[in-house]
mmCIF file of C-alpha atoms (C1' of nucleotides) in Angstrom:
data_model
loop_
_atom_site.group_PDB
_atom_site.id
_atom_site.type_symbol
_atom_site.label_atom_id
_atom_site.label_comp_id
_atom_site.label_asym_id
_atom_site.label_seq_id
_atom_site.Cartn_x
_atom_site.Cartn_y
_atom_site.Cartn_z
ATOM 1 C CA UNK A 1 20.369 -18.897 -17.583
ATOM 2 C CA UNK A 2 22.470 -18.516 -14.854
ATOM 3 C CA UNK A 3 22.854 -15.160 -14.110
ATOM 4 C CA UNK A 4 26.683 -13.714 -13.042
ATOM 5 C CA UNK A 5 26.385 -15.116 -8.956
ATOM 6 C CA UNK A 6 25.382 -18.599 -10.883
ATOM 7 C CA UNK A 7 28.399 -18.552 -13.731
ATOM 8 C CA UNK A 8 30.530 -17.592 -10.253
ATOM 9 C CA UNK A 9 29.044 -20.193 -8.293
ATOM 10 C CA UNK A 10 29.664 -22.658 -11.336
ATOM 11 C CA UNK A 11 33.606 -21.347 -11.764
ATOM 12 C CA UNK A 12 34.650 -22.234 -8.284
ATOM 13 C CA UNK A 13 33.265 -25.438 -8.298
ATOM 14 C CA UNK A 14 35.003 -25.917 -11.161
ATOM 15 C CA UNK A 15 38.260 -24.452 -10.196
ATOM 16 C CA UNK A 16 39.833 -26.920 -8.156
ATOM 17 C CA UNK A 17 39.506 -29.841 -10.891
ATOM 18 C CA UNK A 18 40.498 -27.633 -13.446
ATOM 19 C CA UNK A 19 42.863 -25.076 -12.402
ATOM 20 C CA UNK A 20 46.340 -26.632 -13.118
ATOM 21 C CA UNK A 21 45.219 -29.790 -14.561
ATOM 22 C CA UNK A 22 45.910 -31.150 -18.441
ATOM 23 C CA UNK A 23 43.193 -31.617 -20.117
ATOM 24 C CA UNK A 24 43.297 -35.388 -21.446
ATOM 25 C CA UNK A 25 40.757 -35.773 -23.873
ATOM 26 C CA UNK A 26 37.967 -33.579 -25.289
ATOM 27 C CA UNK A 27 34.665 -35.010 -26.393
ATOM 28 C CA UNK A 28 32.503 -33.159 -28.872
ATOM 29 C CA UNK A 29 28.864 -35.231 -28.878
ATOM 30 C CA UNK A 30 26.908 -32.048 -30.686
ATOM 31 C CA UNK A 31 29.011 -28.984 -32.150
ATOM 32 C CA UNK A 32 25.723 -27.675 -32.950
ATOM 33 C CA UNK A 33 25.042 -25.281 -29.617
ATOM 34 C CA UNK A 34 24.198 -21.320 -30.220
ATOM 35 C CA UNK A 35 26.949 -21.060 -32.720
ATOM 36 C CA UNK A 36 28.938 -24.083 -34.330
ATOM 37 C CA UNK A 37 31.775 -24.930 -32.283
ATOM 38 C CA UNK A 38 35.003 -23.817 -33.721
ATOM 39 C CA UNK A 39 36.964 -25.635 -36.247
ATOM 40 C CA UNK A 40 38.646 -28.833 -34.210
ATOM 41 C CA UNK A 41 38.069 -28.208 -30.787
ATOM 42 C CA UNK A 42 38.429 -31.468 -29.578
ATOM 43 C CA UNK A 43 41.900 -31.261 -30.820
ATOM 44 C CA UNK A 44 42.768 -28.104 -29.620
ATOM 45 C CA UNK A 45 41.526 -28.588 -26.050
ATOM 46 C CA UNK A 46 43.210 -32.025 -26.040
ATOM 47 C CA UNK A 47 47.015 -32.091 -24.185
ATOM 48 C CA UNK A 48 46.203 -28.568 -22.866
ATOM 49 C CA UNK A 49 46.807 -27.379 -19.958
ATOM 50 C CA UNK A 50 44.112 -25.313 -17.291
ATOM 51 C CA UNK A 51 46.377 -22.185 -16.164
ATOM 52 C CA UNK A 52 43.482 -20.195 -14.924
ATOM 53 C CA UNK A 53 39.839 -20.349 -14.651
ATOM 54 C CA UNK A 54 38.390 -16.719 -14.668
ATOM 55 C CA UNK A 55 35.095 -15.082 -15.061
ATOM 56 C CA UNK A 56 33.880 -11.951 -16.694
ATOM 57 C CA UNK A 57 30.128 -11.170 -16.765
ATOM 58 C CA UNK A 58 28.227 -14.462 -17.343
ATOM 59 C CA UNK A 59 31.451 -16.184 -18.996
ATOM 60 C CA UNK A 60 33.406 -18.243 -17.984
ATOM 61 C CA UNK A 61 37.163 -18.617 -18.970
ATOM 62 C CA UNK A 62 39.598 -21.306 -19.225
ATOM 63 C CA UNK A 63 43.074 -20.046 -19.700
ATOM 64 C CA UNK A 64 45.351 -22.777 -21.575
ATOM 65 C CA UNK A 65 48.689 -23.560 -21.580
ATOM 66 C CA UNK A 66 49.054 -23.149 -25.417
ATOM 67 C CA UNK A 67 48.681 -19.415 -25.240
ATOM 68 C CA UNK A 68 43.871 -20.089 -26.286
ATOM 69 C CA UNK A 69 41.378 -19.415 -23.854
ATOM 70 C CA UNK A 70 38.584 -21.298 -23.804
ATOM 71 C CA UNK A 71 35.018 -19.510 -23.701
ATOM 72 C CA UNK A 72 32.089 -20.841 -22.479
ATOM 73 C CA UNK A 73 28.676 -19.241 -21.927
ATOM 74 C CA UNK A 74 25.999 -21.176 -20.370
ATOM 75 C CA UNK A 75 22.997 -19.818 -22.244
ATOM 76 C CA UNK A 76 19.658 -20.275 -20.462
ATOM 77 C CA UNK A 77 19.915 -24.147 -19.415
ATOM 78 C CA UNK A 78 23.488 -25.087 -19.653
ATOM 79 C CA UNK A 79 25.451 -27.124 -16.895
ATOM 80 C CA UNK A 80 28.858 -27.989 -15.921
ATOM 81 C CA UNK A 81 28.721 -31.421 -14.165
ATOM 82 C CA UNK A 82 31.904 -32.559 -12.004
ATOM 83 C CA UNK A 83 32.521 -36.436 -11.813
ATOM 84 C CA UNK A 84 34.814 -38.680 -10.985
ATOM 85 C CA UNK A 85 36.428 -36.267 -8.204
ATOM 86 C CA UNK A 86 36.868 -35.570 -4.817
ATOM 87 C CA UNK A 87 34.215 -32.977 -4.085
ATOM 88 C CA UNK A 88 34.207 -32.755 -0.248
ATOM 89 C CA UNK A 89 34.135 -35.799 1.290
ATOM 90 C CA UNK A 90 32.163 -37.051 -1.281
ATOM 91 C CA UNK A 91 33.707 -38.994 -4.858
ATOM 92 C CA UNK A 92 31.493 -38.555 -7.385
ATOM 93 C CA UNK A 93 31.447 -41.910 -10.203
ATOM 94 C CA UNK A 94 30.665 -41.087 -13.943
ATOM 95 C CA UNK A 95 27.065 -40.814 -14.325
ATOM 96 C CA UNK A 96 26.032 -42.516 -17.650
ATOM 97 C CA UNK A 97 25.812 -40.741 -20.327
ATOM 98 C CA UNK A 98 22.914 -38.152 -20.404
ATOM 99 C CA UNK A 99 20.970 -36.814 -23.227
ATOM 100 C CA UNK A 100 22.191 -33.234 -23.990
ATOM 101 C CA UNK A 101 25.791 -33.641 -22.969
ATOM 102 C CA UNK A 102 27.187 -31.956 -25.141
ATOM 103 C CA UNK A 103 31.288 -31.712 -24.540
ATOM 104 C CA UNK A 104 33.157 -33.972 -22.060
ATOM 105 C CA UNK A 105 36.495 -32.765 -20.747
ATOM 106 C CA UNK A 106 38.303 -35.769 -19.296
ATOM 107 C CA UNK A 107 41.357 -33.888 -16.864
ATOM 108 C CA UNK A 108 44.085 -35.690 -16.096
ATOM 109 C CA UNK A 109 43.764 -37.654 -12.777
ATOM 110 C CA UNK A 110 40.065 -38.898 -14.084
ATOM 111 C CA UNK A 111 38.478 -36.046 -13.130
ATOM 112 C CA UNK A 112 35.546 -35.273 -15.843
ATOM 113 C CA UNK A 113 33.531 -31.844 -16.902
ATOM 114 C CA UNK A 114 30.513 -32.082 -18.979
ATOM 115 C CA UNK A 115 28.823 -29.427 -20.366
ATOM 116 C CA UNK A 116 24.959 -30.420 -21.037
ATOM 117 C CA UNK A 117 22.354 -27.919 -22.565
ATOM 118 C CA UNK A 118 19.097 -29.171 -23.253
ATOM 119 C CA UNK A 119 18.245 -26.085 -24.868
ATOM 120 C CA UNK A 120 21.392 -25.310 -26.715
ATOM 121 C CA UNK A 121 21.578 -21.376 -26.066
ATOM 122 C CA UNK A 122 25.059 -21.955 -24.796
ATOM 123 C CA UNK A 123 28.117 -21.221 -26.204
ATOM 124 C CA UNK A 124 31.716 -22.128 -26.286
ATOM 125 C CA UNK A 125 34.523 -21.036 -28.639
ATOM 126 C CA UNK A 126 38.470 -20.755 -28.543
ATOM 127 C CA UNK A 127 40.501 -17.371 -29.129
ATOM 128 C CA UNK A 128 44.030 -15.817 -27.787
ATOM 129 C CA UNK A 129 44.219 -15.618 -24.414
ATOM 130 C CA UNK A 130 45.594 -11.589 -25.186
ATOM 131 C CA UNK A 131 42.835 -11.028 -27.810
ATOM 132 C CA UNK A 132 39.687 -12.228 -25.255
ATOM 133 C CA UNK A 133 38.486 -8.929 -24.605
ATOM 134 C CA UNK A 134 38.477 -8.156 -27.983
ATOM 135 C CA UNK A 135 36.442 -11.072 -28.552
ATOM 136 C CA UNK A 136 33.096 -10.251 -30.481
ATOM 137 C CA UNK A 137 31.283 -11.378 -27.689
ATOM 138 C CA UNK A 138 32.844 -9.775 -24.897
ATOM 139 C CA UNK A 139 34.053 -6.650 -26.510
ATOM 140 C CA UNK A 140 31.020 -4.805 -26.452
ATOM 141 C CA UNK A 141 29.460 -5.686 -22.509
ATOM 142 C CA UNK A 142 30.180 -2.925 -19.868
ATOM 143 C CA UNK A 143 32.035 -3.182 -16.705
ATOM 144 C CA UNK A 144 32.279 -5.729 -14.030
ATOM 145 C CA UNK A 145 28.980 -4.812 -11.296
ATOM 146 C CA UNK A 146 31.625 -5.711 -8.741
ATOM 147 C CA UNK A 147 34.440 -3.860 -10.010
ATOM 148 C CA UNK A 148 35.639 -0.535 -9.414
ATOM 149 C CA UNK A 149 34.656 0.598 -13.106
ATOM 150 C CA UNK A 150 30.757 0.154 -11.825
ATOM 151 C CA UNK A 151 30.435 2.775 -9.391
ATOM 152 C CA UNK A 152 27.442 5.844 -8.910
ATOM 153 C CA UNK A 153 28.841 8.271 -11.564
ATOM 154 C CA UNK A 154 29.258 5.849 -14.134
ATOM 155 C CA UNK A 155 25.456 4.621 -13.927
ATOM 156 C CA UNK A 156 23.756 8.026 -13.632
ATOM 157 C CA UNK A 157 25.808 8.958 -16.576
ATOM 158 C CA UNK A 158 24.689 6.120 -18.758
ATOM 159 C CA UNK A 159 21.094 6.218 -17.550
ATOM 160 C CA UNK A 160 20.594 10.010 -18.025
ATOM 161 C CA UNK A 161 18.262 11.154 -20.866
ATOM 162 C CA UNK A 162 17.207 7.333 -21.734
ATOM 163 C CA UNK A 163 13.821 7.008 -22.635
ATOM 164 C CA UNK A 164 13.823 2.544 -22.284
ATOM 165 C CA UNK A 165 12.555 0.999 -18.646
ATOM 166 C CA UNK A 166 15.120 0.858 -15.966
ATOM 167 C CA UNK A 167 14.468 -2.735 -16.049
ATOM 168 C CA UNK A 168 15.649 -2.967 -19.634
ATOM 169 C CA UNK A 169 18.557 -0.638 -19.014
ATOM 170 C CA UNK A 170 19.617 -2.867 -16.284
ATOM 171 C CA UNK A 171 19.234 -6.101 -18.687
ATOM 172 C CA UNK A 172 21.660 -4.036 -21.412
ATOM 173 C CA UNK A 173 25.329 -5.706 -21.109
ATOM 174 C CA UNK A 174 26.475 -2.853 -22.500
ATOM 175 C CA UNK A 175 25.528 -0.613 -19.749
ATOM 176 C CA UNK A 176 26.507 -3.759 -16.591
ATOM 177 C CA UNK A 177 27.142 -6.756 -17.432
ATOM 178 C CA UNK A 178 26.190 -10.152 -15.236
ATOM 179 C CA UNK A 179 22.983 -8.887 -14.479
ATOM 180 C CA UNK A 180 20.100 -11.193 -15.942
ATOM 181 C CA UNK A 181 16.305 -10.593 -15.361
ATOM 182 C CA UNK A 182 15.818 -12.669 -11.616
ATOM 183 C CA UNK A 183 18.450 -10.223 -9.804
ATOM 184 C CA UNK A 184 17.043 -6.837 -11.936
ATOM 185 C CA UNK A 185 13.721 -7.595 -10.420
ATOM 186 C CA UNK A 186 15.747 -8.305 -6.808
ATOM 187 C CA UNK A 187 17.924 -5.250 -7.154
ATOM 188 C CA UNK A 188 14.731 -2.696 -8.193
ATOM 189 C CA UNK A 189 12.199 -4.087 -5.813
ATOM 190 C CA UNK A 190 15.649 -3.262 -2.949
ATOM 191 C CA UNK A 191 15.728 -0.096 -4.180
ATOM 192 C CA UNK A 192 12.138 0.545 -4.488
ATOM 193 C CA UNK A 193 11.994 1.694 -8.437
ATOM 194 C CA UNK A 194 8.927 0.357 -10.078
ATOM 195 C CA UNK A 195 10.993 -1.685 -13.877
ATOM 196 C CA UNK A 196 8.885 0.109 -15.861
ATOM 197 C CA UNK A 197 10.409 3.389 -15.256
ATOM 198 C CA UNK A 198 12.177 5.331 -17.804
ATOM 199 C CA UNK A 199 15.657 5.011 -16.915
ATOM 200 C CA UNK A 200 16.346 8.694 -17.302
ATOM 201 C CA UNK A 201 13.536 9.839 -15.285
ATOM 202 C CA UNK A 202 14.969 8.088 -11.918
ATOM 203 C CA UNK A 203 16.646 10.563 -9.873
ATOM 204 C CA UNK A 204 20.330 10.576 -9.831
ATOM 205 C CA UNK A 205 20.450 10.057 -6.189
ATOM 206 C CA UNK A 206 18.228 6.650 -6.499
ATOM 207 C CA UNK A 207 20.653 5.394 -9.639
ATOM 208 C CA UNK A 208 23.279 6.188 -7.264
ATOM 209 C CA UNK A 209 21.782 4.496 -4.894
ATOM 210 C CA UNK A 210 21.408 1.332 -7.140
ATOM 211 C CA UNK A 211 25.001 0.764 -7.427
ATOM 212 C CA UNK A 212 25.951 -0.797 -3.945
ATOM 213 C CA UNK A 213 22.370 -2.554 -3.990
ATOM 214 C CA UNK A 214 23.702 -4.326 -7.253
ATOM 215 C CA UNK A 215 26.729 -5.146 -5.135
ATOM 216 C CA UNK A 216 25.271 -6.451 -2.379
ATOM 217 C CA UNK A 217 22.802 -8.841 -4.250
ATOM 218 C CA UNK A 218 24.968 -9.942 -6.046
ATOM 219 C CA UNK A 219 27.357 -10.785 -3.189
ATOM 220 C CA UNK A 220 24.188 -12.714 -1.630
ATOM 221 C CA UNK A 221 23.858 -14.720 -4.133
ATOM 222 C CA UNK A 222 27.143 -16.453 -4.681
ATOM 223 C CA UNK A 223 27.543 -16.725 -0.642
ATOM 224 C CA UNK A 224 24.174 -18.673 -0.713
ATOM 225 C CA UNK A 225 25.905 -20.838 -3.945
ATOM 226 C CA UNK A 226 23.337 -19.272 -6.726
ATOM 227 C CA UNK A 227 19.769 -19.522 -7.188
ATOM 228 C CA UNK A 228 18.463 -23.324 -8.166
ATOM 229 C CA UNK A 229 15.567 -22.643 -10.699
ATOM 230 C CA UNK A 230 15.168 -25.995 -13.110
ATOM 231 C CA UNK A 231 18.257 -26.532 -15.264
ATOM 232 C CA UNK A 232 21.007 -24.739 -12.192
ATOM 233 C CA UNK A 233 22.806 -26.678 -10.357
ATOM 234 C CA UNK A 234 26.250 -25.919 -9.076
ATOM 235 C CA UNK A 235 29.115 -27.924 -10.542
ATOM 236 C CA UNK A 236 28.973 -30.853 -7.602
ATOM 237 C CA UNK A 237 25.158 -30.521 -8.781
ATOM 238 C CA UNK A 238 24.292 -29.568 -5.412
ATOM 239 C CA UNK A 239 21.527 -26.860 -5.324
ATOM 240 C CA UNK A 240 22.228 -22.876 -4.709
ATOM 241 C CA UNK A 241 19.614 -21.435 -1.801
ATOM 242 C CA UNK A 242 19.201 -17.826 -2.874
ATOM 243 C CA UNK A 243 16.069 -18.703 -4.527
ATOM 244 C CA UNK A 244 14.444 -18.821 -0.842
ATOM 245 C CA UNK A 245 15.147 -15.342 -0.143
ATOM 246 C CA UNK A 246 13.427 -13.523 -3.419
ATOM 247 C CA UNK A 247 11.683 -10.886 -2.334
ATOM 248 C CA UNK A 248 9.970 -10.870 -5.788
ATOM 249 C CA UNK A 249 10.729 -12.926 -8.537
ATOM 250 C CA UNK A 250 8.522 -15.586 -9.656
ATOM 251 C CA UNK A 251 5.914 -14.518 -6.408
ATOM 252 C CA UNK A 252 2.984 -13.035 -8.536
ATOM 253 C CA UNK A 253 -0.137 -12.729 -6.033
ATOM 254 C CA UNK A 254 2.251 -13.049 -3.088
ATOM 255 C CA UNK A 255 2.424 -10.316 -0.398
ATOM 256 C CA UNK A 256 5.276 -7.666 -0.069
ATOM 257 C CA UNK A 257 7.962 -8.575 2.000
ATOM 258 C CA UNK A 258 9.049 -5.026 2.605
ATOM 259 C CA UNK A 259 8.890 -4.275 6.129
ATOM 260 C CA UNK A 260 5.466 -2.470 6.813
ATOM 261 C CA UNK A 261 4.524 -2.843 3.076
ATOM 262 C CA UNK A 262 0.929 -4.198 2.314
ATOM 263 C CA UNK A 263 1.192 -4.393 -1.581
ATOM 264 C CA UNK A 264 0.855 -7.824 -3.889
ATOM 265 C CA UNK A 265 3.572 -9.015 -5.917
ATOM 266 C CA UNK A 266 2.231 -8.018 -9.608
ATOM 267 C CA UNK A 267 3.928 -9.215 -12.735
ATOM 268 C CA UNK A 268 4.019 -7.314 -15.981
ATOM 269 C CA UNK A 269 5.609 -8.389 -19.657
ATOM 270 C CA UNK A 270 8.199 -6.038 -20.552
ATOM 271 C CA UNK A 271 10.430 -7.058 -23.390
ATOM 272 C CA UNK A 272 9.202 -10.370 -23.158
ATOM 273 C CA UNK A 273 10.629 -10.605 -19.892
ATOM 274 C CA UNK A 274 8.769 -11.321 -17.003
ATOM 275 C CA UNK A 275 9.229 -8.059 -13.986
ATOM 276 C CA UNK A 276 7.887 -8.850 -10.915
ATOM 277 C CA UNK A 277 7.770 -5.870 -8.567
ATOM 278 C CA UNK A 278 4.907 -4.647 -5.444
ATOM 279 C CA UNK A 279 2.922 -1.280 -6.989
ATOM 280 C CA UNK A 280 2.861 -0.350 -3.529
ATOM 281 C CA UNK A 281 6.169 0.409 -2.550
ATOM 282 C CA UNK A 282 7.979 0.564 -6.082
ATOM 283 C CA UNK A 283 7.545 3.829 -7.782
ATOM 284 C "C1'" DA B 1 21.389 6.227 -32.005
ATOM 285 C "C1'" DT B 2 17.507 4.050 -29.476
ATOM 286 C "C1'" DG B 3 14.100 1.080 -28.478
ATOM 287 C "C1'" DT B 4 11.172 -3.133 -29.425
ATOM 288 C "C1'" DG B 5 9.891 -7.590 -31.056
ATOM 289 C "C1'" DT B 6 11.388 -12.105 -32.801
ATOM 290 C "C1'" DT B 7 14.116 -15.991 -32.734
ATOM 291 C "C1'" DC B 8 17.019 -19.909 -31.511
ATOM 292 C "C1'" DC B 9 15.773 -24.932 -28.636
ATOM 293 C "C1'" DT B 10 13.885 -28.274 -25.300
ATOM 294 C "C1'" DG B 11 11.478 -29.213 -21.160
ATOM 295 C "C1'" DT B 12 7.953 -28.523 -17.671
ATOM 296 C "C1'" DC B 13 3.750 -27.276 -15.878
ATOM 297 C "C1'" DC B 14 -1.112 -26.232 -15.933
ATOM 298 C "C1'" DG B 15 -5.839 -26.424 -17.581
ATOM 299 C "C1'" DC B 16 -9.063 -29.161 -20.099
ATOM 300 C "C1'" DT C 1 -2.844 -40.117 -20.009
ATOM 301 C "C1'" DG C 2 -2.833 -36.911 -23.724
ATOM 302 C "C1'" DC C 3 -2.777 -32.379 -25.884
ATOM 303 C "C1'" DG C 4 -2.116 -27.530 -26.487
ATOM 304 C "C1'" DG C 5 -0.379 -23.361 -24.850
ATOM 305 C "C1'" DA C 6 2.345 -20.493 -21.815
ATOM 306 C "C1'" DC C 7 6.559 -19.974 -19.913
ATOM 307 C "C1'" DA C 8 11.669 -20.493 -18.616
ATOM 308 C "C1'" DG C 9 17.886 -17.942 -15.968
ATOM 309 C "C1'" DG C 10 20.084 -15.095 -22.514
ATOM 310 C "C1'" DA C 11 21.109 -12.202 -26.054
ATOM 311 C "C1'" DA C 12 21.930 -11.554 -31.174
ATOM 312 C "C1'" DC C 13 19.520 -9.842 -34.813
ATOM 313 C "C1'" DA C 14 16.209 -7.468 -37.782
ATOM 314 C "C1'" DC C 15 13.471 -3.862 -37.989
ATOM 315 C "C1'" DA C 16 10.878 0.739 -36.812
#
DNA sequence: ATGTGTTCCTGTCCGC
DNA sequence: TGCGGACAGGAACACA
């Protein structure tokens, strides 16, 4: 999925079609994504208004004029494609219907916003705007990595004395959440800790040292508009350019990019993840 | 309480 | 060109 700089790069695209706009007409094609949809949707969205479009972690959320917020979570391969606006100097027509599109929002003004999934790990649902954090699925994930509730005390606290790979650790949305498993392999290969190390056995002073690292990847990646793997796009479906600056991910047999580093990208299976990371200069 | 493996679903790519 | 298997940005869930 898109990872948090993706579901950020995704929001403000989104943003200026949606933010203050009604919401004419709501399209349901498949209610059938990670979890049903819930009970009339369609109806609910439809004559609501867009007050704000906010993010936390990898969700994204549509404040609405009748007091619901809409949740949406893009799951591994969802999209949010912008038509029928003016995106630049560019006006984007209605593409024809595509397989997997799942919900169409139709804004007032002609604007439209469909959400396609091919694989259908996505998620939307409605709740009260004041109950959101209390959602089930949001209630549980830790703070914001760029917020001021994510700094060097809080990590070395919730790291110390546990036994699971940093890498893992750093996947946990309880412990940070927006982090997915392209910018953990970024971040540790930055801050030269090899994944598989037990998370309690890093020295305070390098978990402290993660912290702005997180930040500053993460700030990277939504200046360069997201990383473009095969189902990201941004939300005027042009492509994000981090992807040409990974140090590691997805460069098995490539060399180390670490100034005065002679290692070879290795990748292990941890968690059925994929961790890419140089033996050399990771430890 | 912690940590690990499985599972959901479709598409793409690679080797034969 | 087809076929099988590995793999893909997530994360809930069942189990040890």
């Amino acid at each position: 999925m898109p990872e948090l700089p993706e579901v950020e790069t995704v929001r403000r695209g989104l943003a200026p079609v949606m933010e203050g706009a009604m919401i004419a007409r709501a399209t349901v094609n498949r209610p059938d994504l990670r979890w049903p949809l819930p009970d009339n949707m369609a109806a609910r969205l439809a004559g609501a208004r867009v007050v704000a479009l906010r993010r936390r972690s990898k969700y994204i959320l549509a404040d609405l004029s009748r007091g619901e917020t809409l949740i949406i979570h893009l799951g591994m391969s969802g999209r949010m494609l912008v038509s029928g606006a003016m995106l630049g100097a560019f006006h984007h027509d209605h593409p024809a219907p595509a397989k997997h599109d799942h919900v169409i929002l139709d804004m007032e003004g002609g604007a439209r916003v469909t959400f396609n999934d091919a694989r259908r790990f996505g998620a939307m649902d409605l709740c009260a705007t004041g109950a959101v954090d209390a959602h089930w699925l949001l209630r549980d994930i830790g703070p914001e990595p760029l917020g001021n509730a994510f700094n060097e005390d809080y990590l070395v606290a919730r790291l110390k004395g546990r036994g699971m790979a940093i890498k893992s650790a750093l996947l946990d949305q309880r412990i940070v959440a927006g982090l997915g498993n392209i910018y953990v392999c970024e971040v540790l290969h930055r801050a030269r800790i090899r994944p598989t190390r037990a998370a309690g056995r890093v020295a305070a002073q390098r978990v402290a040292g993660l912290v702005p690292i997180i930040r500053q990847v993460l700030d990277e990646a939504i200046d360069a508009g997201g990383s473009s793997l095969r189902d990201y796009r941004q939300a005027d479906g042009e492509l994000g350019y981090f992807q040409h600056t990974f140090r590691v991910y997805d460069r098995e047999g490539a060399p180390c990019v670490a100034p005065g580093c002679e290692g070879t990208v290795q990748r292990v299976v941890q968690a059925g993840r994929s961790s890419f990371f140089c033996p050399r200069c990771q430890s």
